[in-house]
Amino acid sequence: MSRRQVHLGAHFPGVNSTTVWTDPRSRSQVDLSSFEHLARTAEEARLDFFFLAEGLRLREHKGELFDLDVVGRPDTLPVLAALAAVTERLGLVGTITTTFNEPYELARQWATLDLLSRGRAGWNVVTSSDAFHGANFRRGGFLPHAERYTRAAELLDVARQLWDAWDDDAVAAAGAGETFLRPGAVRPVDHRGRQFTVRGEPGTPRGPQGHPVLFQAGDSAEGRDLAAREADVVFTAHSTVEAGQAFYADVKGRLAAHGRTEDDLKVLPAVTVVLGDTEAEARDRARHVREQQVTGPAAIAFLEQLWGRDLTAYDPDGPLPAEDPEPEHVSVTRGRVRHHRDPAALARQWREQAAANRWSIRELVIAVGDRGGLVGTPSSVARQVDEAVQCRACDGYILVPHLTPTGLDDVAARVVPLLQERGVFRADYAGPTLRDHLGLGPARRPTTAPADDRRLVAR
């Protein structure tokens, strides 16, 4: 039996607490040269895709901008379009929410990127729930959690109709007739749903992939159902192999209910990588990176999110607060997802952990925020990646560097060749599109309507 193949993406670090912006080697998170460096590195290593996250509003902490991490990032789609001009084969994936956008404009924008990149577009479909982000948009944060997914599903349904309204061969061959378009090759969409009403012929031809590759990042039950029904790739995060195997079995087990097979959906967790010439050196580097990511002020701010009160009088190298959190004020940070259903219980757990290990506030924050990651020599990291894929904990990884934009240089130069030697990663691209890289079949299409039926193409 042949070994399962590894899929790898490169996550642009940009704006998050993973990025070590204080490192002297760190460069701009908005300059095109930074995006280009990571994309070229990924393409030269034959990675599947470049990945870009989205931020809809600057985070706030205690009513002020939270600037202990990198602040400010450009819009997703223009960056991906710029990268389409400086790369040739690398997939280009970005996050765009379905909560605050309209299906017609999103379908047109993604079809355009797929055309410009010759079939390399991928859309990470997410939903947004809170009014803090919604305040920047005309609709506000009006959707309850479950309804976010109802809207997302209907938006995707309309987008698929718009992408499928053009036949692949809609444009008649030059000199073959009197019209530019083959008769009946572009059909109108007439959708009247709970969330959207869309009527008319889409103005953008179908891209080379038909539909962009669809990513989905939700981990809730609704998110897993949406992924099983609609997505080609699940972006997830699990800190252990056992947790990855449980998620992998769960989400792939949901596919059959939607007439899909295991190969129709890839599971790709995000993971950080720290390399060293020895295991001990790699562990030392990983510890140093975590200490750079969690400064004293960052540790206090992290704790304030749970405690719901000002803790700046506390020494980050001292013990945790003895008093309990104030549940009515736990959302002192806005723009960052936290799910503390019982702040008092979690505070007690953290105090017990800190006491048992003699941890300070900062050491506790470093420990509870540690998502593991891949740490070791190039050889051991290549082995960890291979084994995770072979034991069905995932189909590969989305690699998240801690430095912008050079954080994956060593991985590309030292780990990828070892995966190729193991026979589990490509030596070259097998096809031109992102679907080819990921081993996905063609985009699903609806039943073709009669050529003279211009009334309705809707599912």
PDB file of C-alpha atoms in Angstrom, residues 3 14 19 28 89 91 96 101 119 141 149 186 188 248 257 294 342 346 354 407 414 417 438:
ATOM      1  CA  ARG A   3       1.991   5.932   1.795  1.00  0.00           C
ATOM      2  CA  GLY A  14       0.967  38.976  10.205  1.00  0.00           C
ATOM      3  CA  THR A  19       4.173  36.683  15.562  1.00  0.00           C
ATOM      4  CA  SER A  28       6.713  44.618   7.749  1.00  0.00           C
ATOM      5  CA  ARG A  89       1.819  27.443  -9.362  1.00  0.00           C
ATOM      6  CA  GLY A  91      -2.332  28.050  -4.432  1.00  0.00           C
ATOM      7  CA  ILE A  96     -13.429  36.227   3.908  1.00  0.00           C
ATOM      8  CA  ASN A 101     -20.746  40.284   2.609  1.00  0.00           C
ATOM      9  CA  GLY A 119      -6.985  28.198 -11.214  1.00  0.00           C
ATOM     10  CA  GLY A 141     -23.580  41.924  14.628  1.00  0.00           C
ATOM     11  CA  TYR A 149     -24.230  29.037   9.562  1.00  0.00           C
ATOM     12  CA  VAL A 186     -24.646  31.861 -19.911  1.00  0.00           C
ATOM     13  CA  PRO A 188     -29.563  33.681 -15.411  1.00  0.00           C
ATOM     14  CA  TYR A 248     -10.430  13.615  11.748  1.00  0.00           C
ATOM     15  CA  ALA A 257     -24.544  11.803   4.720  1.00  0.00           C
ATOM     16  CA  VAL A 294       4.350  36.323  26.075  1.00  0.00           C
ATOM     17  CA  ASP A 342     -17.117  29.399  34.016  1.00  0.00           C
ATOM     18  CA  LEU A 346     -11.016  28.100  35.267  1.00  0.00           C
ATOM     19  CA  ALA A 354       0.529  27.425  39.089  1.00  0.00           C
ATOM     20  CA  GLY A 407       9.953  32.162   9.457  1.00  0.00           C
ATOM     21  CA  ARG A 414      15.663  21.475   5.670  1.00  0.00           C
ATOM     22  CA  PRO A 417      13.579  17.676   1.267  1.00  0.00           C
ATOM     23  CA  LEU A 438      -4.694  18.930  -3.032  1.00  0.00           C
TER      24      LEU A 438
END
